[in-house]
PDB file of N, CA, C and O in Angstrom:
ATOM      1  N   UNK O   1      -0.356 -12.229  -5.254  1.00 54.00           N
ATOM      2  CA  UNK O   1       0.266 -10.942  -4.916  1.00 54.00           C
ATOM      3  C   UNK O   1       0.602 -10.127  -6.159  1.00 54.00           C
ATOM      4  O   UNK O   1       1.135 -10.607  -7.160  1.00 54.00           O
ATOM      5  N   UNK O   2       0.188  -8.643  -5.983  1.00 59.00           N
ATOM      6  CA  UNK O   2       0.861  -7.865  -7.142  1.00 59.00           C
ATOM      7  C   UNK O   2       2.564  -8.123  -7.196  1.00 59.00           C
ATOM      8  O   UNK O   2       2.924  -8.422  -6.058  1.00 59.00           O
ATOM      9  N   UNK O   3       3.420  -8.109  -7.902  1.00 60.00           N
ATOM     10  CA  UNK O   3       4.498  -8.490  -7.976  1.00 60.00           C
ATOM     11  C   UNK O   3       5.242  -6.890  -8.394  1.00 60.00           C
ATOM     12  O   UNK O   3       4.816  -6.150  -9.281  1.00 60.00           O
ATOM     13  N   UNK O   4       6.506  -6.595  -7.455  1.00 67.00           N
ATOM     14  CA  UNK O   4       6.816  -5.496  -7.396  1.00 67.00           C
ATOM     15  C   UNK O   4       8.400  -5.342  -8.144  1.00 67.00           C
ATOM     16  O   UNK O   4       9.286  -5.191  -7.303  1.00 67.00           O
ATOM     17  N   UNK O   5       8.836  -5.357  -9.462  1.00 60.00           N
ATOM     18  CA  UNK O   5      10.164  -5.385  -9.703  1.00 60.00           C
ATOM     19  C   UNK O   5      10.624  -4.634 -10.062  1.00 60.00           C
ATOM     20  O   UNK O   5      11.830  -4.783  -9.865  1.00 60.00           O
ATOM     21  N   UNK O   6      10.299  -3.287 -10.820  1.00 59.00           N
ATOM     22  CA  UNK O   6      10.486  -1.901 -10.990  1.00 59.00           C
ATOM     23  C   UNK O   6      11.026  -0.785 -10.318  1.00 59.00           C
ATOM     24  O   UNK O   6      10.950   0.428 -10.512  1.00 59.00           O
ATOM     25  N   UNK O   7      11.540  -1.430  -9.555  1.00 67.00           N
ATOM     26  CA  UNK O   7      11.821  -0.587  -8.287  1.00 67.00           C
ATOM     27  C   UNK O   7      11.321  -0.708  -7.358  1.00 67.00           C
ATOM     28  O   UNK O   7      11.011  -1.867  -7.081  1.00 67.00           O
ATOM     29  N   UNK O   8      10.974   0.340  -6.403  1.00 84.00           N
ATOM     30  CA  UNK O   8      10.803   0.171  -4.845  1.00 84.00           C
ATOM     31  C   UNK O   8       9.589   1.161  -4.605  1.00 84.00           C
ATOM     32  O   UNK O   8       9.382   1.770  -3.556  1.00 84.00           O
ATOM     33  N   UNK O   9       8.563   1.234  -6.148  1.00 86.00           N
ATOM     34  CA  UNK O   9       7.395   2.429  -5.883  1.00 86.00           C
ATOM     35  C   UNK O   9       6.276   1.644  -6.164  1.00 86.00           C
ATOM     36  O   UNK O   9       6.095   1.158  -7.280  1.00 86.00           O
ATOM     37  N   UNK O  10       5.482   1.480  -5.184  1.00 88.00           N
ATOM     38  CA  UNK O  10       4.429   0.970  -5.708  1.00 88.00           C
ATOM     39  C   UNK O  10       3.131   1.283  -5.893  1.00 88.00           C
ATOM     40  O   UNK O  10       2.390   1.106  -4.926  1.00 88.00           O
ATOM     41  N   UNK O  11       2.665   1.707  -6.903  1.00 87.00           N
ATOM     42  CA  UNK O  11       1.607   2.320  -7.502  1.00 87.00           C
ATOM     43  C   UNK O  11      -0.467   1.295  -7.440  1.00 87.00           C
ATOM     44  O   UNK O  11      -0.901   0.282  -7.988  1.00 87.00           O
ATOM     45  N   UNK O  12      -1.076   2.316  -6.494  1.00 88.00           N
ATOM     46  CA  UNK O  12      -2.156   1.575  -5.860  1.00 88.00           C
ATOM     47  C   UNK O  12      -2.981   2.466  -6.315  1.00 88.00           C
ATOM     48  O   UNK O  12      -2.969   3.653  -5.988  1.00 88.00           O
ATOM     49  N   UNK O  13      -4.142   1.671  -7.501  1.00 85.00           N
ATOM     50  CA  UNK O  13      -4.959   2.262  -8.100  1.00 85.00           C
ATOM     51  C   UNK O  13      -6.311   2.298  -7.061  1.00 85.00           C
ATOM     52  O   UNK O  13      -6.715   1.332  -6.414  1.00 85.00           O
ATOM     53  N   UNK O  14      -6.843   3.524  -7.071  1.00 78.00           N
ATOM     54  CA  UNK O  14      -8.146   3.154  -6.468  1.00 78.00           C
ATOM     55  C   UNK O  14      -9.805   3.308  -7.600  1.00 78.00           C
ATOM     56  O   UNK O  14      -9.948   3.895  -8.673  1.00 78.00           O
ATOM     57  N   UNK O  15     -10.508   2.751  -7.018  1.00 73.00           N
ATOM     58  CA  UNK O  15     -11.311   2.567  -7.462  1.00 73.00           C
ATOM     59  C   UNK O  15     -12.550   4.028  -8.115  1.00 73.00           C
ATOM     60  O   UNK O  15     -12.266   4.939  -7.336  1.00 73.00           O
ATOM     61  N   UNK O  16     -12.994   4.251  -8.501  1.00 60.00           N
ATOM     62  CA  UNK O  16     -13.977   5.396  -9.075  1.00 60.00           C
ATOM     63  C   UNK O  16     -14.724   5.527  -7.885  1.00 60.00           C
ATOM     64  O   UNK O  16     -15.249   4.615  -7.247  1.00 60.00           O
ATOM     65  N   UNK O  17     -14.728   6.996  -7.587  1.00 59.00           N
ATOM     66  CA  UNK O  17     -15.047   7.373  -6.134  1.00 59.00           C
ATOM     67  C   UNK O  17     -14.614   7.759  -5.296  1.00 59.00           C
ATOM     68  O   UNK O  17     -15.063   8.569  -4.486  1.00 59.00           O
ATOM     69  N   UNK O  18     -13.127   6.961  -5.361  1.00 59.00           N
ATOM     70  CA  UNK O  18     -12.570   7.230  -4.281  1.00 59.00           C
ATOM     71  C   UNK O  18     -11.909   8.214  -4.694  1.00 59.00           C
ATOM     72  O   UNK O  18     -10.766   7.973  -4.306  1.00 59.00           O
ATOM     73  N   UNK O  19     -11.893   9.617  -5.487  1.00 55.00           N
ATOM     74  CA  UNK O  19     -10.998  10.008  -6.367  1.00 55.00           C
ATOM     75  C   UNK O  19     -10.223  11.392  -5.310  1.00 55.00           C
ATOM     76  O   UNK O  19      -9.337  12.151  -5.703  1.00 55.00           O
ATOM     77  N   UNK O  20     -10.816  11.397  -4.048  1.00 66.00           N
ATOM     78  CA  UNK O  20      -9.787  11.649  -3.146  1.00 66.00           C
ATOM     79  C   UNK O  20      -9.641  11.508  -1.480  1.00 66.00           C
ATOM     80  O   UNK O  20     -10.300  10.613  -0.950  1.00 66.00           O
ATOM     81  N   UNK O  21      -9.055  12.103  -0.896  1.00 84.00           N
ATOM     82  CA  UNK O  21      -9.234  11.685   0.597  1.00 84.00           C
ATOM     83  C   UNK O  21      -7.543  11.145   0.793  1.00 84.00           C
ATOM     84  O   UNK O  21      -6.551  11.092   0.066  1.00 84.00           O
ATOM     85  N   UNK O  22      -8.039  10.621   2.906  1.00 90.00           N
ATOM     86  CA  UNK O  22      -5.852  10.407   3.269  1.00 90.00           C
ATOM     87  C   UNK O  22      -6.484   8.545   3.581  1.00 90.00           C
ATOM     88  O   UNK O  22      -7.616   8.090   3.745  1.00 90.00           O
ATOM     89  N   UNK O  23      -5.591   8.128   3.559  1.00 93.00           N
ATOM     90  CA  UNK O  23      -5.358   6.848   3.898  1.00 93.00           C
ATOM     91  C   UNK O  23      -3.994   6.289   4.683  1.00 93.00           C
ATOM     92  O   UNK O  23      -2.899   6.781   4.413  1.00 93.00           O
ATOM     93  N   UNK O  24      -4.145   5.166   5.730  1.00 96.00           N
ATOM     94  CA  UNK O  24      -3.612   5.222   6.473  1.00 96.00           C
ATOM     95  C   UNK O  24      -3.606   3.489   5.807  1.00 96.00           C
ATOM     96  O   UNK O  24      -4.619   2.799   5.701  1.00 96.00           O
ATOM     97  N   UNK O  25      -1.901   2.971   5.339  1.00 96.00           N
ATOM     98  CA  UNK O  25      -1.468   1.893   4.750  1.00 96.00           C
ATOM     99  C   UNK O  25      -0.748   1.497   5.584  1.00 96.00           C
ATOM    100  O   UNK O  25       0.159   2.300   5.802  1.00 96.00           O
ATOM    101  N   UNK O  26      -0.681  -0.024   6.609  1.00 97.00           N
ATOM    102  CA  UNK O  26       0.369  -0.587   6.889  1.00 97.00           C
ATOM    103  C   UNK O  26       0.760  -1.705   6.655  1.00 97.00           C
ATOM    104  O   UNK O  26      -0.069  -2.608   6.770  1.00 97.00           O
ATOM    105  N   UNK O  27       1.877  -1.981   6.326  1.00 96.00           N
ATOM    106  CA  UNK O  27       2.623  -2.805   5.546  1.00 96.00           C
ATOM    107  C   UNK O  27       3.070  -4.268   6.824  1.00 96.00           C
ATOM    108  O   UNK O  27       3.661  -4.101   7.891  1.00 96.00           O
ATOM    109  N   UNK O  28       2.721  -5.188   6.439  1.00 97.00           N
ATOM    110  CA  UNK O  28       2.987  -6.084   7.308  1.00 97.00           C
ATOM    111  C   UNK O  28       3.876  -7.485   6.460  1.00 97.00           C
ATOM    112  O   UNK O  28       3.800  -7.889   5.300  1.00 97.00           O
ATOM    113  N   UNK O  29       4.478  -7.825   7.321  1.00 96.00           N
ATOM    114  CA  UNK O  29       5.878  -9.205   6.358  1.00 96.00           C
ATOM    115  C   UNK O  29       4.497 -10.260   6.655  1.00 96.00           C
ATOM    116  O   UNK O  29       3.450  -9.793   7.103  1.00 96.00           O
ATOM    117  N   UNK O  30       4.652 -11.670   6.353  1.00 95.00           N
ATOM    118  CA  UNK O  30       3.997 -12.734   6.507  1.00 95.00           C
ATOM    119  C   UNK O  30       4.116 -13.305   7.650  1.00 95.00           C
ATOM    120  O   UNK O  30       3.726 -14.469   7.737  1.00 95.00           O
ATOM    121  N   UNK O  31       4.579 -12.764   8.605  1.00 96.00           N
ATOM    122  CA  UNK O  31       4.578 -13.854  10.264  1.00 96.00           C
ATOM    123  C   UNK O  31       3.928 -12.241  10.644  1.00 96.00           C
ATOM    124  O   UNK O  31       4.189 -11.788  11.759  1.00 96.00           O
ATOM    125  N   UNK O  32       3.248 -11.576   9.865  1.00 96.00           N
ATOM    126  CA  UNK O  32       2.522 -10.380  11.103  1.00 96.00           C
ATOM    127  C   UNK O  32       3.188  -9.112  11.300  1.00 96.00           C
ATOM    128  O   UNK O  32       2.625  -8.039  11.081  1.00 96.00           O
ATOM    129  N   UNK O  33       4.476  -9.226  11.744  1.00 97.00           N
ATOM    130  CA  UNK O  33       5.197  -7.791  11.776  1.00 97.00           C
ATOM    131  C   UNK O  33       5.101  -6.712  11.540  1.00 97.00           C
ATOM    132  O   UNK O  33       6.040  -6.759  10.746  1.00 97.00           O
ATOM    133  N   UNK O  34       4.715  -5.391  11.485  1.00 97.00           N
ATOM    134  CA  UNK O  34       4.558  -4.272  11.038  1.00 97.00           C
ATOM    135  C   UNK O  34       5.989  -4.265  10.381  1.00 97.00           C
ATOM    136  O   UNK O  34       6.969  -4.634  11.027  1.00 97.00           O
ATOM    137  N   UNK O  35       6.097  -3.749   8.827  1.00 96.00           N
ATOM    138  CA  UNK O  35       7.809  -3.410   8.536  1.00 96.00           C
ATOM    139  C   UNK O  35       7.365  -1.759   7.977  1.00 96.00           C
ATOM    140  O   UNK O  35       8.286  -1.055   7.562  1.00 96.00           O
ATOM    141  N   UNK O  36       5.985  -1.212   7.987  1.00 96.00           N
ATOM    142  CA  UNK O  36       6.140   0.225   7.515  1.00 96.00           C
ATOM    143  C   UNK O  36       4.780   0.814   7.569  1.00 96.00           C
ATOM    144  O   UNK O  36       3.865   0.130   7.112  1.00 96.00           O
ATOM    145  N   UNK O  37       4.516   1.970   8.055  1.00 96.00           N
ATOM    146  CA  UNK O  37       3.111   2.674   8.000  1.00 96.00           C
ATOM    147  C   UNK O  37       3.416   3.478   7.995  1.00 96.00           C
ATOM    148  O   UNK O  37       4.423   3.768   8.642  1.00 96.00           O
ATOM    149  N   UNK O  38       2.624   4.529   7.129  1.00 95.00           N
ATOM    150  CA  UNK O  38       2.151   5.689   7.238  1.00 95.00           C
ATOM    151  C   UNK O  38       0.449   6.614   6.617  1.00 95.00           C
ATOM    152  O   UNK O  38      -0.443   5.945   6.097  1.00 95.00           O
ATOM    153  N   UNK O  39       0.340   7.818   6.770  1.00 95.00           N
ATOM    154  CA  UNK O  39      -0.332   8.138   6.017  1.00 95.00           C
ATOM    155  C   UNK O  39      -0.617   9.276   4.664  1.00 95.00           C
ATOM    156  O   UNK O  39      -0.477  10.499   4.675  1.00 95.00           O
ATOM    157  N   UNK O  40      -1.109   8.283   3.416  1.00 92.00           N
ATOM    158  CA  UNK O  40      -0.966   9.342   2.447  1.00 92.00           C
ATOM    159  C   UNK O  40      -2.035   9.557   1.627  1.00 92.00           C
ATOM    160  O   UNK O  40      -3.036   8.847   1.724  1.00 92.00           O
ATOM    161  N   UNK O  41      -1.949  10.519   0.764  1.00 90.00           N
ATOM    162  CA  UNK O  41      -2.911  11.358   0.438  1.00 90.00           C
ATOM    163  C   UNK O  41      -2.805  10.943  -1.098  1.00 90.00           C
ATOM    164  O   UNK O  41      -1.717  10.852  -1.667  1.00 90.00           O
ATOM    165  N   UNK O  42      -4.103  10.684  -1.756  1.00 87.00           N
ATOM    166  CA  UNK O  42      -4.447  10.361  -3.507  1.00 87.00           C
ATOM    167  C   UNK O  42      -4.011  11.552  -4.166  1.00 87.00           C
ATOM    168  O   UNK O  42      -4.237  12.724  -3.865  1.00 87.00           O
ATOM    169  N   UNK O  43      -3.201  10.961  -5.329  1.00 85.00           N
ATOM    170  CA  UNK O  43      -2.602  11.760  -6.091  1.00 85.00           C
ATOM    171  C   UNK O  43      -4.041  12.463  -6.850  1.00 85.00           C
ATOM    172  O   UNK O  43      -5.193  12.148  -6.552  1.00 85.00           O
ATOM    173  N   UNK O  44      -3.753  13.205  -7.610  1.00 83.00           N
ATOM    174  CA  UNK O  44      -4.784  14.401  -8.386  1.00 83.00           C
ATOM    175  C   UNK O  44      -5.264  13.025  -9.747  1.00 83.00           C
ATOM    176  O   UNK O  44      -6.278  13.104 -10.441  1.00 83.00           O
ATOM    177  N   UNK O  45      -4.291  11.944  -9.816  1.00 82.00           N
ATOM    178  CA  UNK O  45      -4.967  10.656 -10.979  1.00 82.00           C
ATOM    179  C   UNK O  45      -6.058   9.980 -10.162  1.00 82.00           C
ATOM    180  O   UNK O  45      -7.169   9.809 -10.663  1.00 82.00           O
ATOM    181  N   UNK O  46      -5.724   9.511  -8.676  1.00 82.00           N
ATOM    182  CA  UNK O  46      -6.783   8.880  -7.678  1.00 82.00           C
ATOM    183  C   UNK O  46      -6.038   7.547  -7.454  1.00 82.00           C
ATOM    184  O   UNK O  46      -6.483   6.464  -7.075  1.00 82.00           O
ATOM    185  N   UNK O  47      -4.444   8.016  -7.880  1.00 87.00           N
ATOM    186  CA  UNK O  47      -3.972   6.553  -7.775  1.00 87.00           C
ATOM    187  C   UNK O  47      -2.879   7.356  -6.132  1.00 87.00           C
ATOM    188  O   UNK O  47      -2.796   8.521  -5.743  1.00 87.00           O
ATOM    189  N   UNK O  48      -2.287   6.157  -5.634  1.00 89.00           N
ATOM    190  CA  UNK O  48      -1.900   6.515  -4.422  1.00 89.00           C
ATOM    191  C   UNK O  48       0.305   5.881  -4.606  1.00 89.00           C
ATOM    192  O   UNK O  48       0.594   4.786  -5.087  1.00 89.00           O
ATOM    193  N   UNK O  49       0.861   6.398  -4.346  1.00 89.00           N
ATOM    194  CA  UNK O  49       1.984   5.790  -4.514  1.00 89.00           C
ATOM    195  C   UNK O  49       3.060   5.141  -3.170  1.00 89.00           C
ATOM    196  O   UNK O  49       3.556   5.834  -2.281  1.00 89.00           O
ATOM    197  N   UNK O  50       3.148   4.362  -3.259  1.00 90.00           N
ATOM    198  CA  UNK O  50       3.934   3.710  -1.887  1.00 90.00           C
ATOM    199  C   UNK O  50       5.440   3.394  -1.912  1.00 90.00           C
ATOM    200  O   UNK O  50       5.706   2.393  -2.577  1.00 90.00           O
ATOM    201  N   UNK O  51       6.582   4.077  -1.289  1.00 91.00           N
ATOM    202  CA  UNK O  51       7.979   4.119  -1.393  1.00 91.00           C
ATOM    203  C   UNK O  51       8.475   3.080  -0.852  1.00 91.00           C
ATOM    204  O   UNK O  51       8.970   3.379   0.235  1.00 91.00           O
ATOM    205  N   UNK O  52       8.625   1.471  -1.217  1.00 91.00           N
ATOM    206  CA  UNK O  52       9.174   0.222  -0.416  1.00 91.00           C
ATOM    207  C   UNK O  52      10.448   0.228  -0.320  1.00 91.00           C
ATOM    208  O   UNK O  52      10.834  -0.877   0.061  1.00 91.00           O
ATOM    209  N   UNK O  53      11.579   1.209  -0.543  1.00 89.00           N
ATOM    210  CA  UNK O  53      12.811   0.984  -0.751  1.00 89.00           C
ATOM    211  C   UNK O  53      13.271   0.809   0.657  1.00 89.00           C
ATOM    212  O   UNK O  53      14.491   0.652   0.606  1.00 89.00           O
ATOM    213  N   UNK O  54      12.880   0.767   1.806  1.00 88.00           N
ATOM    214  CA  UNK O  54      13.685   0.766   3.058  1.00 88.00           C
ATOM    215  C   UNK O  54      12.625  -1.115   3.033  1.00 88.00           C
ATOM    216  O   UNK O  54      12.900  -1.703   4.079  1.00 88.00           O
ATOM    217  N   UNK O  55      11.759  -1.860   2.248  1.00 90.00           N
ATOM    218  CA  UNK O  55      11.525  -3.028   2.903  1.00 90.00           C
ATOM    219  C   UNK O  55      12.339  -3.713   1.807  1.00 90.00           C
ATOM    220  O   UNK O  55      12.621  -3.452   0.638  1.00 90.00           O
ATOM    221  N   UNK O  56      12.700  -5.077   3.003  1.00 90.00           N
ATOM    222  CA  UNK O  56      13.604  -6.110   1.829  1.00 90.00           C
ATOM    223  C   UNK O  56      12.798  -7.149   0.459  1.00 90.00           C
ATOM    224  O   UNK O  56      11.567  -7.155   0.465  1.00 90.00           O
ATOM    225  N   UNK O  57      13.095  -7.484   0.012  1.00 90.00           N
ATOM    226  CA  UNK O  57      12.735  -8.573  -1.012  1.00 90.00           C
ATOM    227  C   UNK O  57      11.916 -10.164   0.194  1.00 90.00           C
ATOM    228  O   UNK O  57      12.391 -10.827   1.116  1.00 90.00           O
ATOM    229  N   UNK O  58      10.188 -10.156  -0.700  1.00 92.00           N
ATOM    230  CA  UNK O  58       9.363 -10.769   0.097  1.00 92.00           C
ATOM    231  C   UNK O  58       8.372 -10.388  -0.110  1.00 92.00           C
ATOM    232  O   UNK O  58       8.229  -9.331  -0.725  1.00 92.00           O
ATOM    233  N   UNK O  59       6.952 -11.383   0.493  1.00 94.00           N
ATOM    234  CA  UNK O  59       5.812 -11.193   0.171  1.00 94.00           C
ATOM    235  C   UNK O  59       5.242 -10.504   1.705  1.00 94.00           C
ATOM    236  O   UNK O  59       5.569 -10.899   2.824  1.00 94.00           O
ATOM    237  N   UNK O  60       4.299  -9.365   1.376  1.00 95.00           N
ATOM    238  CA  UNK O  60       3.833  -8.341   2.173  1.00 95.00           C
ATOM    239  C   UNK O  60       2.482  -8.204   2.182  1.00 95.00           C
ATOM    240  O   UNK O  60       1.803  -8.154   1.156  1.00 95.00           O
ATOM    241  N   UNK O  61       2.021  -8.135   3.389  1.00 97.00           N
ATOM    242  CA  UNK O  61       0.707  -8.045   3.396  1.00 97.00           C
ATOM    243  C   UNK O  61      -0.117  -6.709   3.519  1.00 97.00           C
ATOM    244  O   UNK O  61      -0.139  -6.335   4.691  1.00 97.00           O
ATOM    245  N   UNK O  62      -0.690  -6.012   2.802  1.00 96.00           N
ATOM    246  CA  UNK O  62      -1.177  -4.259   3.077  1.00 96.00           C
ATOM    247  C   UNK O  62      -2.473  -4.330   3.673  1.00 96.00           C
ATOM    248  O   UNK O  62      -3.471  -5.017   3.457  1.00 96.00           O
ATOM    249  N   UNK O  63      -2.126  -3.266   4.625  1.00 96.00           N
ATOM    250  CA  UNK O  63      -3.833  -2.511   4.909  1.00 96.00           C
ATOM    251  C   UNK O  63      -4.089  -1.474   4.416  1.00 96.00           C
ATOM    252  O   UNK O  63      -3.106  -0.783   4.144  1.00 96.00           O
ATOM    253  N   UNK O  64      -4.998  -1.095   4.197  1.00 93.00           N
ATOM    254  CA  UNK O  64      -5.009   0.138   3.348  1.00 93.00           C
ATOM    255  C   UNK O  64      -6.679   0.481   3.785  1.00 93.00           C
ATOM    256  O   UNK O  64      -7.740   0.002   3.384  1.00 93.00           O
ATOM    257  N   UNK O  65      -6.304   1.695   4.946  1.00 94.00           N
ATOM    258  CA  UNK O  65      -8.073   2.227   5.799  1.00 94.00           C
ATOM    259  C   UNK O  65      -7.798   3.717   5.198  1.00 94.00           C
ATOM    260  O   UNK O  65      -6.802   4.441   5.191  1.00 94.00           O
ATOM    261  N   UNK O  66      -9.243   3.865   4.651  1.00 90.00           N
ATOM    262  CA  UNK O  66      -9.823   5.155   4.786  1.00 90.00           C
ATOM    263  C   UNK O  66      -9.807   5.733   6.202  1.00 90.00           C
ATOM    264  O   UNK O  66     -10.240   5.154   7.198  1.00 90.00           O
ATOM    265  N   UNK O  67      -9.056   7.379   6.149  1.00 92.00           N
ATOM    266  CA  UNK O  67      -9.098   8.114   7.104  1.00 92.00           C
ATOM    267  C   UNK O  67     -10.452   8.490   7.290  1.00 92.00           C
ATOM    268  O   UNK O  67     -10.997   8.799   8.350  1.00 92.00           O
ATOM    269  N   UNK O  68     -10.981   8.427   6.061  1.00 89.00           N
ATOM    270  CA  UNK O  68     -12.180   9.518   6.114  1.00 89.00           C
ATOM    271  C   UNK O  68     -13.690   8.581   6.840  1.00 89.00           C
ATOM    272  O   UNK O  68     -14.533   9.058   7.599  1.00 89.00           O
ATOM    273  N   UNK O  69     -13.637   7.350   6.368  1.00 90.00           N
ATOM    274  CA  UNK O  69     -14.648   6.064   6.784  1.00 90.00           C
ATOM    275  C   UNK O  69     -14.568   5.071   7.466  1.00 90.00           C
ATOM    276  O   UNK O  69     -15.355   4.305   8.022  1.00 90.00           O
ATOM    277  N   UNK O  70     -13.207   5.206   7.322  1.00 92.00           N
ATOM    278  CA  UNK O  70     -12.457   3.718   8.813  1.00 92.00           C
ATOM    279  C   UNK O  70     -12.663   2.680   8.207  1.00 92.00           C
ATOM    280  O   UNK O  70     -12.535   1.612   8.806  1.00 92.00           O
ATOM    281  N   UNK O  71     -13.119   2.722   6.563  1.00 92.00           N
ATOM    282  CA  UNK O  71     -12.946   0.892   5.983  1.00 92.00           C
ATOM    283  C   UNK O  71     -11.667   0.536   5.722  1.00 92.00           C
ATOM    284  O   UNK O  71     -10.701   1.146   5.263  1.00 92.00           O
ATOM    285  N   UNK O  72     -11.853  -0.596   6.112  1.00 93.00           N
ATOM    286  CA  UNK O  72     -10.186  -1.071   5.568  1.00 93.00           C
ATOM    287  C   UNK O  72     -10.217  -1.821   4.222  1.00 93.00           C
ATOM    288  O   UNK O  72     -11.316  -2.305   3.951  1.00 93.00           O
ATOM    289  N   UNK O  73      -9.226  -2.016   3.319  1.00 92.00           N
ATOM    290  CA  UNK O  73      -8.626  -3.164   2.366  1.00 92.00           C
ATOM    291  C   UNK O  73      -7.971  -3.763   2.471  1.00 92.00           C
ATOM    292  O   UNK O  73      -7.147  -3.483   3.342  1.00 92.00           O
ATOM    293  N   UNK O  74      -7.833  -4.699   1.917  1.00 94.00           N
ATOM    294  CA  UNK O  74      -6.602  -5.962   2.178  1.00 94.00           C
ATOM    295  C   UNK O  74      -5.945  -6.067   0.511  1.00 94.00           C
ATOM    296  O   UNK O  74      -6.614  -6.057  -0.522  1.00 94.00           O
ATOM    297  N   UNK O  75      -4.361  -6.173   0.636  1.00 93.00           N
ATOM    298  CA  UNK O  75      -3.863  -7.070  -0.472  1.00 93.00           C
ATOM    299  C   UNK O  75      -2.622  -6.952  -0.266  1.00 93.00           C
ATOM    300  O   UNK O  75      -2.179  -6.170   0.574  1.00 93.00           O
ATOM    301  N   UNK O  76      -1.769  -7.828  -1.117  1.00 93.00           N
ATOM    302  CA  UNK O  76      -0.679  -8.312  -0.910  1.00 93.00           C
ATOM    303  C   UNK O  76       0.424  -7.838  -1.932  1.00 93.00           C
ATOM    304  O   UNK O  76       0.034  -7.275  -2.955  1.00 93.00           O
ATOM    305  N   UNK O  77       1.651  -8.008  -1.745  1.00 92.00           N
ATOM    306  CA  UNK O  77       2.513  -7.464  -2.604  1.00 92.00           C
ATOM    307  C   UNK O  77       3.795  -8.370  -2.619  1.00 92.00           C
ATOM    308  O   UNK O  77       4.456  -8.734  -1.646  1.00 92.00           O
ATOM    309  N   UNK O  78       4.020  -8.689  -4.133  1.00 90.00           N
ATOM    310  CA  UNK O  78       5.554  -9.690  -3.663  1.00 90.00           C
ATOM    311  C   UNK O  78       6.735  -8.732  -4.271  1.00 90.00           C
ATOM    312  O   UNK O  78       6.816  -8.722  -5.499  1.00 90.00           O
ATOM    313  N   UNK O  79       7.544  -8.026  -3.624  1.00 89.00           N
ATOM    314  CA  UNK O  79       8.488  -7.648  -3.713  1.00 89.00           C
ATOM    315  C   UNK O  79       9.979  -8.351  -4.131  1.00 89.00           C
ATOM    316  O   UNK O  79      10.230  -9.315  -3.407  1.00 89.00           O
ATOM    317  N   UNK O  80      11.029  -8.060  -5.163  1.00 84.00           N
ATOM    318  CA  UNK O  80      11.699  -8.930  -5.264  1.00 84.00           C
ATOM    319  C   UNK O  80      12.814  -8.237  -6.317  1.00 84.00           C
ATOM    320  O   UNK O  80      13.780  -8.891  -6.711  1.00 84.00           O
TER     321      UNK O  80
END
């Protein structure tokens, strides 16, 4: 898991290409739960920023789908 201790922002680089478009991220705890979704839009760098301050300390599982293609990503985040 990326490890999140800086606060409660978490900064999601994307890859060359993707340098814009909306994405639709939901945040899931480890027994499954949804604890947060929404959808947001690549900053003008192509990086995307995510506000965790309303989730608690714990490891999180992300989706992260293109609005524009319907692919999804997977990865994880340990918050703490």
């Amino acid at each position: 898991p990326n490890p999140l201790n800086n606060g409660s922002l978490l900064n999601i680089r994307f890859t060359e290409g993707s340098s814009s478009g909306s994405f639709r991220i939901t945040v899931r705890d480890m027994s499954g739960r949804q604890v947060q979704s929404g959808e947001y839009a690549l900053l003008p760098s192509g990086n995307l920023q995510l506000d965790m301050s309303g989730v608690s300390a714990g490891e999180y599982l992300l989706l992260i789908t293109s609005l524009s293609t319907g692919k999804t990503e997977t990865g994880s985040v340990l918050k703490f």
